[in-house]
Short mmCIF file of C-alpha atoms in Angstrom, two decimals:
data_model
loop_
_atom_site.label_atom_id
_atom_site.label_comp_id
_atom_site.label_asym_id
_atom_site.label_seq_id
_atom_site.Cartn_x
_atom_site.Cartn_y
_atom_site.Cartn_z
CA MET A 27 0.00 0.00 0.00
CA ARG A 28 1.27 3.46 -0.86
CA ILE A 29 1.30 6.22 1.73
CA VAL A 30 2.49 9.75 0.99
CA GLY A 31 3.86 12.01 3.71
CA VAL A 32 3.13 15.73 3.38
CA ILE A 33 5.15 18.02 5.62
CA GLY A 34 3.32 21.25 6.37
CA ALA A 35 -0.42 21.69 6.79
CA GLY A 36 -0.64 25.21 5.42
CA GLN A 37 -2.17 26.37 2.14
CA MET A 38 0.12 24.38 -0.12
CA GLY A 39 0.42 21.27 2.04
CA THR A 40 -3.33 20.90 2.48
CA GLY A 41 -3.90 21.31 -1.25
CA ILE A 42 -1.33 18.64 -2.03
CA ALA A 43 -2.72 16.28 0.63
CA GLN A 44 -6.29 16.77 -0.61
CA THR A 45 -5.37 16.06 -4.23
CA ILE A 46 -3.43 12.93 -3.32
CA ALA A 47 -6.27 11.65 -1.12
CA GLN A 48 -8.84 12.28 -3.85
CA PHE A 49 -6.77 10.03 -6.12
CA GLY A 50 -7.14 7.18 -3.62
CA ILE A 51 -3.76 7.33 -1.90
CA LYS A 52 -3.37 7.47 1.88
CA VAL A 53 -1.72 10.62 3.24
CA GLN A 54 0.04 11.44 6.49
CA LEU A 55 -0.21 15.21 7.04
CA SER A 56 2.41 16.58 9.43
CA ASP A 57 3.01 20.00 10.94
CA LEU A 58 4.71 21.58 13.96
CA ASP A 59 2.31 19.82 16.31
CA LEU A 60 -0.86 17.75 16.17
CA ALA A 61 -3.12 20.79 16.60
CA HIS A 62 -1.73 22.39 13.44
CA ALA A 63 -1.97 19.12 11.52
CA GLU A 64 -5.59 18.63 12.64
CA ALA A 65 -6.37 22.23 11.64
CA GLY A 66 -4.99 21.46 8.20
CA LYS A 67 -7.21 18.39 7.95
CA ALA A 68 -10.19 20.56 8.94
CA LYS A 69 -9.33 22.94 6.07
CA ILE A 70 -9.35 19.99 3.70
CA ASP A 71 -12.74 18.92 5.04
CA ALA A 72 -14.12 22.42 4.39
CA ALA A 73 -12.71 22.39 0.85
CA LEU A 74 -14.28 19.00 0.16
CA VAL A 75 -17.65 20.24 1.45
CA LYS A 76 -17.43 23.13 -1.03
CA LEU A 77 -16.74 20.70 -3.86
CA VAL A 78 -19.78 18.65 -2.85
CA GLY A 79 -21.88 21.83 -2.79
CA ARG A 80 -20.77 22.69 -6.31
CA GLY A 81 -21.59 19.19 -7.54
CA LYS A 82 -17.94 18.43 -8.39
CA ILE A 83 -17.74 15.34 -6.15
CA THR A 84 -20.23 13.21 -4.24
CA PRO A 85 -20.53 13.25 -0.44
CA ASP A 86 -19.24 9.66 -0.43
CA ASP A 87 -16.16 10.69 -2.44
CA ALA A 88 -15.50 13.55 -0.01
CA GLN A 89 -15.77 11.27 3.01
CA ALA A 90 -13.54 8.67 1.38
CA ALA A 91 -10.86 11.26 0.59
CA LEU A 92 -10.97 12.66 4.13
CA SER A 93 -10.70 9.17 5.62
CA ARG A 94 -7.42 8.66 3.73
CA ILE A 95 -5.79 11.61 5.53
CA THR A 96 -4.15 11.11 8.91
CA ALA A 97 -2.87 14.09 10.88
CA VAL A 98 0.43 13.36 12.63
CA ALA A 99 2.57 15.38 15.01
CA ASP A 100 5.98 14.17 13.93
CA TYR A 101 7.78 12.53 11.05
CA ALA A 102 8.28 9.11 12.66
CA PRO A 103 5.12 7.56 11.14
CA MET A 104 6.38 8.60 7.71
CA ALA A 105 9.50 6.45 8.09
CA GLU A 106 7.52 3.30 7.39
#
């Protein structure tokens, strides 16, 4: 199974993580601490909700993409 590590949960990192997750690949999203990583995942959730509202993706697709993203506080899980 492929897992991609994205370092940084800001504007660019969340966009990269979202795109990768929408293509069916698991993502580990890392930032300075878990709170920042979780905030990045929340931004992705909001972006996916907007896409559902515009009819670009289905609610099931949005949920599936979000479920592929794991917020992590350090880089150790990415070493696998």
